[in-house]
Amino acid sequence: MDNYVRIFDTTLRDGEQSPGASMTSAEKIEVARALARLGVDIIEAGFAAASPDDLEAIRRISREVSKIAGARGEPPVICSLARANKGDIDKAWLAVQDAPRPRIHTFLATSEIHMKYKLKMDPEEVVDRVVNMVGYARSLCTDVEFSPEDAGRSDPKFLYVVLEQAIKAGATTLNIPDTVGYTTPDEYGALIRGIVENVPGVENVILSTHCHDDLGLATANTLAGIRNGARQVEVTMNGIGERAGNTSLEEVVMALQTRRPVYGLNTGIDTTHLVRVSRLVSNYTSIVVPPNKAIVGANAFAHEAGIHQDGMLKNQETYEIMRPETVGAQNTRLVLGKHSGRHALKARLLELGYELSDADLDKAFERFKTMADKKKVITDADLEALVSDELLQSHEFYKLDDMQVASGTIGMPTATVRLIGPDGQKRAVAAIGTGPIDAVYKAIDQIVQVPATLLEFSVHAVTEGIDAVGEVSVRVSANELPGKTMTYAETERVRSYGGYGADTDIIVASAKAYLSALNKVLITSRGGD
Ligand code: KIV
Ligand code: ZN
C-alpha cells in the first residue's frame, strides 16, 4: 500500500446537491480551476445525466481544466457520476472523454433497504447489473470507479461479493459510501479493513472513502478508513453536500499534515490555497462558512481569552497547532495601492489563483481603483470578494446600473433602482418597503419579474474596520422557472438558488446578491449561461 492519499473532490457533484448550492457553468469552471490549482487528484465535475447543462459544464471542465497540473505534475482526473445504466454511462463518457485523464464513476445500492424499496431488485440482479455496467463503463474508459451506495448499511458479506465482481468486471477504484452518515469511526474502519481482508483482487485497485456528516462523524470516519487501507478520500470544500454534508476536504488534509507522525501519509494539496478556495466555494454557492468551522472559519485562528492571548505572546505553540499562513488564513495586506497599475493587479490575482480574461481584468481593475479610493488598506480577502462579485456580475442577464435609497426613522424607506437588462436597455423603478433592503428588493422584483421568495439573507464584513467590504449572501426559492418545463430531476435540484454580492455599501451588496440569485433562476430557465 502506498503512502499517498488521493484527494477526490466532489464539491461540484455531491456538494452541489446541497439545497440551493447550484452553480452556473461559469462558476463551476472557476471552482474546477481553483481545485486543480489546490492540487486535488480527481475532480468529480458533476452528474452528466442530471441535465444537459450539467453535461455541458462537465465537458467544458474536461477541456479547460486539463492544462493545470497538480502536485504530481499531471492534470487532475475529471470524473462524471452515472447510475448503473447504459444511458447514464454513455452521457458520463460523452462529458469526460475530452479530458486527458477521464473517469466514469458508476454506482448501485447494495443495502437491503435500498435494494428492496428503492431499486426493487433482488441481490442476484444487483450483482448482475454491477458486472454488466462496470464492464460497459470499462469498455469506454480505462478508469472506472464503482460505488455500492449505502455500503455503510449493507451486509458486509454481500458487499464482498459485489466488490469482487466489480473488480473482475474492470473497476479500478472501489468507493465505499456511508451514504446516510450512519456509521461510527470504529465501524467504518472495520468495514474498510474487512474489504481489504476479504475481497480477492482488492490489492490491485484503490479503495476510497465517501462519508456523510449526519452524525458529525464524517472526518473521523474518513480518517478511520485511511488508517485501515483507503488511499482515496471523497471530500468537498467546506464539507458541503446532501443534508448535513460530506467530509470536509480541508479537515482531512490538515489532519494528515498536522498529525503526519501518526498517519505517515501525504497528499498533493497545496494547503496555502485552502482558505481562498473555501471562500470561492462559499461565495458561489452562497453557503456561508460558520465562523467556528475548523481550518477555514473566520475564528479558526482567533484567540479571544486573555489567558490564551498571553500564552500566544509567549509561544505561539501554546494554543496554535497550525500556523494560519499554512492554510492561507493570514489576512495579507495587498502591497498594491491606489497608484498601482493593471499589471500589478493581474500579477497579484494570479498569485491568488485567479486567471481573468482581459475584459474581466479591466472591470476588476476599475473596481479596485474605486475601492482603493474608499479604503486605505486593501487585503487579499477584499480583493477576493471583489473578484468573486465581478465574475458573478459579468455572466448575468440583469446588471445593477445605479441605485439610490432613502431611509431613516421618519417616513417610508424608498429605493430607486436602475438595471441593465439582457437587451442592453436600462430600466428604472422606485418602490417603498418596510426597510431599505426590502424597498430595493421590491424595485428589483418589478423589473426582473421572477416569481421568487427570499429564504435566507446574511451579511458579514470581510475584514475589520468601519470601511470594511460587506459581503451579502442570499437564498431564494423559485419553484417554477419562467417559460421552462422541468424534468423531475431538475425540479428536485433547483428549488433554491444562492446569490452573492460584495461592496463597501451593504445595501448595494444586498442588491447585487439578490440580483445574482434571480439571474441564476433565469440562467437555469434558459438552459445554461
Ligand atoms: O453518498 C453516496 O452514496 C453517493 C454515491 C453516489 C457515491 O454520493
Ligand atoms: Zn454522497
XYZ file of C-alpha atoms and ligand atoms in Angstrom:
538
model
C 0.000 0.000 0.000
C 1.460 3.373 -0.943
C 1.665 6.360 1.374
C -0.161 8.794 -0.927
C -3.807 9.665 -0.260
C -5.645 10.720 -3.415
C -7.999 13.654 -2.915
C -11.215 13.144 -4.878
C -13.149 16.376 -4.716
C -16.897 16.125 -5.210
C -17.809 19.752 -4.439
C -19.205 20.111 -7.960
C -21.333 16.961 -7.691
C -22.286 15.877 -4.153
C -21.531 19.392 -2.866
C -23.724 20.961 -5.491
C -26.541 18.693 -4.285
C -26.754 20.814 -1.093
C -30.029 22.689 -1.021
C -29.578 25.898 -3.014
C -25.932 25.294 -3.872
C -26.491 25.155 -7.615
C -23.802 26.987 -9.555
C -23.781 28.287 -13.110
C -21.407 26.676 -15.629
C -19.107 29.698 -15.413
C -18.924 29.359 -11.627
C -18.310 25.605 -11.883
C -15.390 26.151 -14.241
C -13.889 28.755 -11.918
C -14.225 26.346 -8.966
C -12.736 23.483 -11.009
C -9.730 25.664 -11.895
C -9.262 26.586 -8.245
C -9.479 22.904 -7.235
C -6.881 21.974 -9.853
C -4.514 24.651 -8.529
C -5.180 23.447 -4.998
C -3.790 20.102 -6.186
C -6.760 17.745 -5.968
C -6.174 14.469 -7.801
C -9.694 13.884 -9.087
C -12.495 16.370 -9.739
C -15.986 14.891 -9.833
C -17.326 17.610 -12.077
C -20.982 16.625 -11.967
C -23.657 14.098 -12.824
C -23.888 14.242 -16.625
C -27.325 12.620 -16.857
C -28.914 15.107 -14.425
C -29.486 17.697 -17.164
C -27.997 18.901 -20.472
C -26.499 21.877 -18.585
C -24.675 19.571 -16.201
C -23.319 17.534 -19.110
C -22.111 20.662 -20.902
C -20.439 22.035 -17.774
C -18.512 18.767 -17.297
C -17.461 18.822 -20.964
C -16.120 22.336 -20.579
C -14.264 21.425 -17.405
C -12.798 18.353 -19.158
C -11.398 20.590 -21.885
C -10.453 23.712 -19.952
C -9.064 22.430 -16.677
C -6.754 19.906 -18.290
C -3.976 22.487 -18.670
C -3.468 22.904 -14.924
C -1.015 20.407 -13.439
C -1.303 19.338 -9.808
C 1.266 18.150 -7.261
C 2.356 15.133 -9.309
C 2.833 17.239 -12.434
C -0.316 15.873 -14.091
C -3.707 17.493 -14.664
C -6.480 16.210 -12.399
C -8.632 13.272 -13.442
C -12.068 14.565 -14.485
C -14.934 12.337 -13.480
C -18.684 12.183 -14.006
C -21.136 10.235 -11.892
C -23.539 7.785 -13.591
C -26.245 5.464 -12.317
C -25.651 1.857 -13.308
C -27.446 2.021 -16.648
C -26.192 2.441 -20.202
C -27.895 5.791 -20.791
C -26.198 7.422 -17.803
C -22.837 5.811 -18.563
C -22.961 6.997 -22.189
C -23.657 10.553 -21.018
C -20.881 10.389 -18.445
C -18.439 9.246 -21.137
C -19.575 11.966 -23.515
C -18.950 14.507 -20.764
C -15.432 13.386 -19.797
C -13.971 11.850 -22.958
C -12.065 15.018 -23.926
C -10.229 15.168 -20.604
C -6.619 13.938 -20.758
C -7.443 11.722 -17.758
C -11.159 10.807 -17.799
C -13.031 8.641 -15.276
C -16.546 7.189 -15.156
C -17.980 6.706 -11.668
C -20.975 4.401 -11.558
C -22.995 3.338 -8.524
C -25.711 0.947 -7.417
C -27.160 0.438 -3.943
C -26.318 -2.725 -2.025
C -28.144 -2.303 1.312
C -31.230 -4.390 1.908
C -33.442 -1.349 2.395
C -32.296 0.289 -0.856
C -32.461 -2.921 -2.904
C -35.934 -3.812 -1.626
C -37.692 -0.437 -1.609
C -35.783 1.821 -3.973
C -34.384 -0.482 -6.637
C -36.919 -3.295 -6.250
C -34.155 -5.692 -7.254
C -33.013 -8.866 -5.554
C -29.327 -9.297 -4.625
C -28.586 -11.522 -7.654
C -29.976 -8.902 -10.014
C -27.823 -6.264 -8.312
C -24.676 -8.345 -8.809
C -25.568 -8.928 -12.485
C -26.213 -5.239 -13.081
C -22.900 -4.291 -11.446
C -20.998 -6.774 -13.608
C -22.696 -5.592 -16.790
C -22.499 -1.866 -16.134
C -18.975 -1.754 -14.721
C -17.954 -3.862 -17.727
C -19.758 -1.497 -20.074
C -18.110 1.568 -18.488
C -14.736 -0.158 -18.758
C -15.300 -0.791 -22.469
C -15.432 3.010 -22.881
C -12.894 4.248 -20.326
C -9.840 2.693 -18.700
C -10.503 4.431 -15.374
C -13.741 3.210 -13.773
C -14.909 3.757 -10.222
C -17.701 1.739 -8.666
C -19.661 2.686 -5.521
C -22.019 0.338 -3.696
C -24.426 3.016 -2.460
C -25.346 2.778 1.234
C -22.383 0.444 1.817
C -22.394 1.606 5.456
C -25.685 -0.238 5.998
C -25.023 -3.150 3.640
C -24.363 -6.728 4.706
C -20.524 -6.918 4.547
C -20.617 -10.469 3.134
C -22.816 -9.367 0.248
C -20.623 -6.317 -0.211
C -17.526 -8.533 -0.597
C -19.258 -10.479 -3.376
C -20.364 -7.315 -5.218
C -16.915 -5.748 -4.932
C -15.119 -8.878 -6.107
C -17.353 -8.963 -9.182
C -16.864 -5.237 -9.799
C -13.079 -5.748 -9.810
C -13.402 -8.664 -12.218
C -15.593 -6.522 -14.484
C -12.875 -3.862 -14.649
C -13.353 -1.362 -11.787
C -10.100 0.386 -10.902
C -11.363 2.245 -7.797
C -13.861 0.940 -5.248
C -15.566 3.659 -3.258
C -17.370 2.764 -0.042
C -20.133 5.286 0.701
C -21.621 5.798 4.115
C -24.482 7.389 2.222
C -26.607 8.330 5.232
C -23.778 9.112 7.672
C -24.805 6.260 9.976
C -21.543 4.530 10.875
C -19.164 5.306 13.717
C -15.392 5.530 13.167
C -14.829 2.022 14.589
C -17.493 0.552 12.343
C -16.381 2.376 9.207
C -12.710 1.477 9.838
C -13.728 -2.165 10.328
C -15.759 -2.082 7.095
C -12.694 -0.975 5.123
C -10.462 -3.473 6.923
C -12.982 -6.255 6.154
C -12.875 -5.349 2.460
C -9.064 -5.319 2.449
C -9.011 -8.757 4.054
C -11.882 -10.478 2.253
C -12.182 -9.214 -1.317
C -9.979 -11.107 -3.794
C -8.146 -8.709 -6.123
C -8.603 -5.667 -3.851
C -4.821 -5.222 -3.728
C -4.936 -4.212 -7.418
C -7.453 -1.382 -7.005
C -7.687 1.819 -4.967
C -10.088 1.775 -2.016
C -11.902 5.015 -1.352
C -13.924 6.579 1.469
C -17.131 8.585 0.982
C -18.652 9.705 4.271
C -21.647 11.901 5.021
C -21.827 14.023 8.141
C -25.300 13.287 9.539
C -23.841 12.432 12.958
C -20.921 14.860 12.664
C -18.558 11.892 12.178
C -17.594 12.255 8.511
C -13.993 13.380 9.077
C -13.423 10.844 11.866
C -14.866 8.062 9.691
C -12.736 9.099 6.721
C -9.577 9.055 8.841
C -10.564 5.628 10.197
C -10.968 4.468 6.580
C -7.497 5.748 5.737
C -5.967 4.008 8.768
C -7.482 0.763 7.539
C -6.273 0.931 3.953
C -8.211 3.525 1.931
C -5.956 5.587 -0.347
C -8.582 7.859 -1.891
C -10.935 10.130 0.043
C -14.067 11.690 -1.395
C -14.499 15.126 0.105
C -15.948 18.577 -0.556
C -14.725 22.083 0.184
C -16.284 23.367 3.416
C -17.952 19.949 3.787
C -20.956 20.991 1.698
C -23.231 18.265 0.379
C -26.529 16.413 0.732
C -28.245 17.102 4.102
C -25.524 17.632 6.750
C -22.881 17.464 4.025
C -19.823 15.398 3.103
C -16.391 15.094 4.666
C -14.537 18.437 4.562
C -11.515 18.376 2.286
C -9.670 20.888 4.450
C -10.180 18.901 7.667
C -8.842 15.610 6.306
C -5.895 17.234 4.534
C -4.867 19.238 7.599
C -5.342 16.262 9.937
C -2.993 14.202 7.742
C -0.479 17.043 7.536
C -0.601 18.244 11.151
C -0.512 14.700 12.539
C 1.914 13.258 9.983
C 3.800 11.230 12.625
C 0.524 9.441 13.385
C -0.558 8.746 9.804
C 2.718 8.817 7.836
C 0.808 9.786 4.683
C 0.957 12.561 2.080
C -1.462 14.377 -0.190
C -0.752 16.566 -3.198
C -2.642 19.539 -1.767
C -1.025 22.975 -1.618
C -2.586 23.859 1.725
C -1.838 27.572 1.331
C -4.797 27.730 -1.111
C -7.341 26.257 1.312
C -8.908 29.431 2.671
C -9.102 31.033 -0.746
C -10.863 28.058 -2.332
C -13.160 27.841 0.673
C -14.197 31.487 0.170
C -14.693 30.984 -3.553
C -16.986 27.995 -2.986
C -18.849 29.823 -0.248
C -19.364 32.873 -2.466
C -20.565 30.878 -5.464
C -22.859 28.537 -3.529
C -23.951 31.231 -1.034
C -23.424 28.681 1.722
C -21.848 30.744 4.466
C -18.925 29.145 6.316
C -19.666 29.196 10.082
C -17.079 31.298 11.966
C -16.113 28.343 14.145
C -15.589 25.963 11.205
C -12.301 24.073 11.557
C -9.425 25.311 9.344
C -11.358 27.813 7.191
C -13.766 29.524 9.631
C -13.181 33.208 10.406
C -12.389 32.331 14.042
C -10.263 29.267 13.335
C -7.131 31.219 14.284
C -8.639 33.895 16.568
C -7.668 33.891 20.228
C -10.083 35.771 22.454
C -9.485 34.729 26.060
C -6.799 36.750 27.859
C -5.097 33.634 29.122
C -4.821 32.314 25.559
C -3.540 35.620 24.219
C -0.935 35.715 26.955
C 0.193 32.180 26.092
C 0.323 33.022 22.382
C 2.542 36.037 23.037
C 4.963 33.852 24.984
C 4.958 30.977 22.480
C 2.507 30.514 19.604
C 2.534 26.768 20.006
C 0.805 27.076 23.384
C -2.561 27.409 21.662
C -1.867 27.008 17.951
C -1.386 23.614 16.304
C -1.195 25.053 12.763
C 0.088 28.376 11.505
C -2.596 30.487 9.765
C -0.293 31.019 6.777
C -0.115 27.227 6.240
C -3.763 27.301 5.162
C -3.685 30.794 3.614
C -5.619 32.331 6.518
C -3.316 35.276 7.120
C -5.026 38.484 6.113
C -2.275 39.626 3.810
C -2.302 43.318 3.136
C -2.205 43.982 -0.504
C 1.026 45.668 -1.450
C -0.890 47.441 -4.183
C -2.131 50.928 -3.539
C -4.382 53.231 -5.478
C -1.481 54.163 -7.740
C -0.729 50.585 -8.758
C -1.217 49.534 -12.328
C -3.206 46.861 -14.097
C -0.127 44.590 -14.412
C 0.487 44.605 -10.682
C -3.148 43.724 -10.064
C -3.017 40.950 -12.658
C 0.139 39.507 -11.052
C -1.406 39.569 -7.566
C -4.606 37.944 -8.831
C -2.568 35.216 -10.495
C -0.763 34.608 -7.207
C -4.174 34.268 -5.596
C -5.173 31.806 -8.306
C -7.452 33.937 -10.499
C -6.823 33.872 -14.234
C -9.106 36.596 -15.565
C -9.886 37.327 -19.189
C -8.742 40.774 -20.382
C -12.308 42.087 -20.232
C -12.871 40.771 -16.674
C -9.475 42.129 -15.612
C -10.393 45.589 -16.932
C -13.583 45.597 -14.886
C -11.824 44.247 -11.799
C -9.186 46.969 -12.167
C -11.827 49.677 -12.352
C -13.478 48.291 -9.216
C -10.099 48.011 -7.496
C -9.382 51.705 -8.116
C -12.782 52.708 -6.747
C -12.223 50.543 -3.683
C -8.719 51.935 -3.156
C -10.238 55.423 -3.086
C -12.651 54.423 -0.329
C -10.418 52.101 1.689
C -6.870 52.824 2.772
C -5.836 49.216 3.246
C -6.954 46.530 0.838
C -6.447 42.940 1.924
C -6.376 39.803 -0.184
C -9.786 38.949 1.250
C -11.148 42.280 -0.046
C -9.685 41.535 -3.440
C -11.179 38.028 -3.496
C -14.604 39.441 -2.606
C -14.254 41.995 -5.388
C -13.263 39.408 -7.996
C -15.994 36.918 -6.982
C -18.533 39.709 -7.197
C -17.213 40.917 -10.552
C -17.088 37.436 -12.096
C -20.635 36.779 -10.939
C -21.948 40.053 -12.342
C -20.185 39.542 -15.660
C -22.254 36.452 -16.504
C -25.608 37.888 -15.584
C -28.746 38.774 -17.506
C -29.637 41.773 -15.353
C -26.918 44.041 -14.021
C -27.165 46.759 -11.427
C -26.599 50.124 -13.076
C -27.473 52.545 -10.297
C -29.478 52.785 -7.136
C -30.469 55.323 -4.547
C -32.092 54.682 -1.198
C -33.760 56.932 1.354
C -34.414 55.534 4.816
C -34.362 56.586 8.452
C -36.621 56.975 11.438
C -39.142 59.209 9.696
C -41.139 58.304 6.637
C -41.169 55.337 4.330
C -37.967 53.676 3.133
C -37.813 54.213 -0.604
C -35.483 52.831 -3.241
C -34.932 53.766 -6.850
C -33.130 51.062 -8.783
C -31.889 51.112 -12.361
C -30.944 47.823 -14.028
C -29.449 46.994 -17.414
C -31.482 44.179 -18.931
C -30.424 41.340 -21.238
C -31.244 43.514 -24.275
C -28.937 46.285 -23.003
C -31.916 48.507 -22.183
C -31.902 50.442 -18.906
C -34.992 50.411 -16.742
C -35.542 52.354 -13.516
C -38.234 51.714 -10.921
C -38.965 53.135 -7.462
C -40.522 51.167 -4.606
C -41.399 51.546 -0.944
C -40.560 48.833 1.587
C -40.522 48.044 5.288
C -36.808 48.857 5.271
C -34.207 49.949 2.715
C -33.348 46.404 1.593
C -37.000 45.443 1.276
C -37.563 48.547 -0.854
C -34.588 47.689 -3.097
C -35.763 44.083 -3.491
C -39.295 45.211 -4.362
C -37.930 47.527 -7.045
C -35.754 44.732 -8.476
C -38.752 42.358 -8.460
C -40.761 44.812 -10.536
C -38.093 44.854 -13.244
C -36.894 41.243 -13.281
C -40.284 39.624 -12.656
C -39.112 36.223 -11.497
C -41.510 34.582 -9.030
C -39.099 34.060 -6.122
C -39.236 34.087 -2.327
C -36.341 35.248 -0.183
C -35.443 32.354 2.137
C -32.172 33.473 3.701
C -30.230 36.678 3.986
C -26.893 37.161 5.702
C -24.355 39.927 5.756
C -20.846 39.959 7.094
C -17.769 42.156 6.931
C -14.789 40.754 5.010
C -12.308 42.441 7.337
C -12.393 44.528 10.499
C -12.864 48.287 10.421
C -15.565 50.787 9.641
C -14.588 50.873 5.966
C -14.806 47.071 5.554
C -16.227 45.493 2.429
C -19.581 43.882 3.218
C -20.476 40.511 1.735
C -24.117 39.542 1.411
C -25.347 36.007 0.716
C -28.975 35.283 -0.047
C -31.002 32.240 -0.947
C -34.227 32.462 -2.902
C -36.705 29.777 -3.838
C -38.265 29.575 -7.272
C -40.452 26.554 -7.687
C -41.408 27.441 -11.211
C -38.934 28.635 -13.754
C -40.276 31.196 -16.184
C -41.019 29.587 -19.544
C -39.443 26.211 -18.771
C -40.926 22.780 -18.212
C -38.571 20.964 -15.925
C -37.829 17.258 -15.625
C -38.423 15.688 -12.224
C -34.664 15.612 -11.530
C -34.378 19.316 -12.319
C -37.284 20.299 -10.056
C -35.676 18.285 -7.288
C -32.358 20.057 -7.703
C -33.161 23.627 -8.480
C -35.691 24.688 -5.931
C -33.467 27.253 -4.266
C -30.722 29.483 -5.596
C -27.919 31.309 -3.864
C -26.713 34.795 -4.655
C -23.641 36.739 -3.568
C -22.671 40.414 -3.648
C -19.829 42.455 -2.201
C -19.459 46.203 -1.791
C -18.335 48.756 0.767
C -22.042 49.760 0.909
C -24.016 46.811 2.266
C -27.282 47.910 0.664
C -25.574 47.856 -2.737
C -24.072 44.435 -1.818
C -27.599 43.282 -0.865
C -28.983 44.402 -4.222
C -26.201 42.576 -6.081
C -26.689 39.389 -4.080
C -30.440 39.322 -4.744
C -29.925 40.104 -8.413
C -27.312 37.364 -8.734
C -29.753 34.795 -7.244
C -32.525 35.913 -9.638
C -30.064 35.743 -12.516
C -29.330 32.132 -11.577
C -33.036 31.366 -11.785
C -33.110 32.938 -15.241
C -29.920 31.214 -16.385
C -31.370 27.838 -15.322
C -34.678 28.527 -17.033
C -32.946 29.454 -20.278
C -30.680 26.416 -20.209
C -27.130 27.423 -19.322
C -25.014 30.537 -19.435
O -23.472 9.186 -0.831
C -23.428 8.409 -1.796
O -23.740 7.217 -1.696
C -23.023 8.938 -3.076
C -22.726 7.947 -4.152
C -23.465 8.282 -5.395
C -21.257 7.829 -4.374
O -22.866 10.123 -3.222
Zn -22.640 11.135 -1.242
